[in-house]
Amino acid sequence: MSDINLTAVRWMKSSFSQQGGNCVEVAVVPLDLAGAQWVKSRHSGNGGNCIEVAPDAPGVMPVRDSKDPEGAVLLFPIEAWRSFVAATAAGEFGDI
């Protein structure tokens, strides 16, 4: 994620977080994906349980739910995404 300016990140806590420091925060990253070309895997069926990725983003792999294209986008460092894809192809998560 070295191509993203992390000084402009806005951190948010879940509305379910309790007081006392046992919280998870998420970063809202300023990345313009308006012109992104979203694609689904060629293995995706028509059942609607698909994700889409935008492979041309700099240094990250944006992932979204194809049923909610205006919803949240998860950003994974590109090397982490490549490791995930390789592990999935090797069957490390079982028969998916």
mmCIF file of C-alpha atoms in Angstrom, residues 1-11 27-30:
data_model
loop_
_atom_site.group_PDB
_atom_site.id
_atom_site.type_symbol
_atom_site.label_atom_id
_atom_site.label_comp_id
_atom_site.label_asym_id
_atom_site.label_seq_id
_atom_site.Cartn_x
_atom_site.Cartn_y
_atom_site.Cartn_z
ATOM 1 C CA MET A 1 0.000 0.000 0.000
ATOM 2 C CA SER A 2 2.982 2.258 -0.428
ATOM 3 C CA ASP A 3 1.224 4.197 -3.211
ATOM 4 C CA ILE A 4 -1.512 5.401 -0.845
ATOM 5 C CA ASN A 5 -1.036 8.517 1.250
ATOM 6 C CA LEU A 6 -1.720 7.173 4.751
ATOM 7 C CA THR A 7 -1.543 10.650 6.296
ATOM 8 C CA ALA A 8 -4.988 11.310 4.804
ATOM 9 C CA VAL A 9 -6.562 8.161 6.301
ATOM 10 C CA ARG A 10 -9.604 8.628 8.534
ATOM 11 C CA TRP A 11 -9.983 5.968 11.261
ATOM 12 C CA ALA A 27 -9.318 3.080 7.899
ATOM 13 C CA VAL A 28 -11.244 5.065 5.357
ATOM 14 C CA VAL A 29 -8.658 5.465 2.595
ATOM 15 C CA PRO A 30 -8.982 8.262 0.034
#
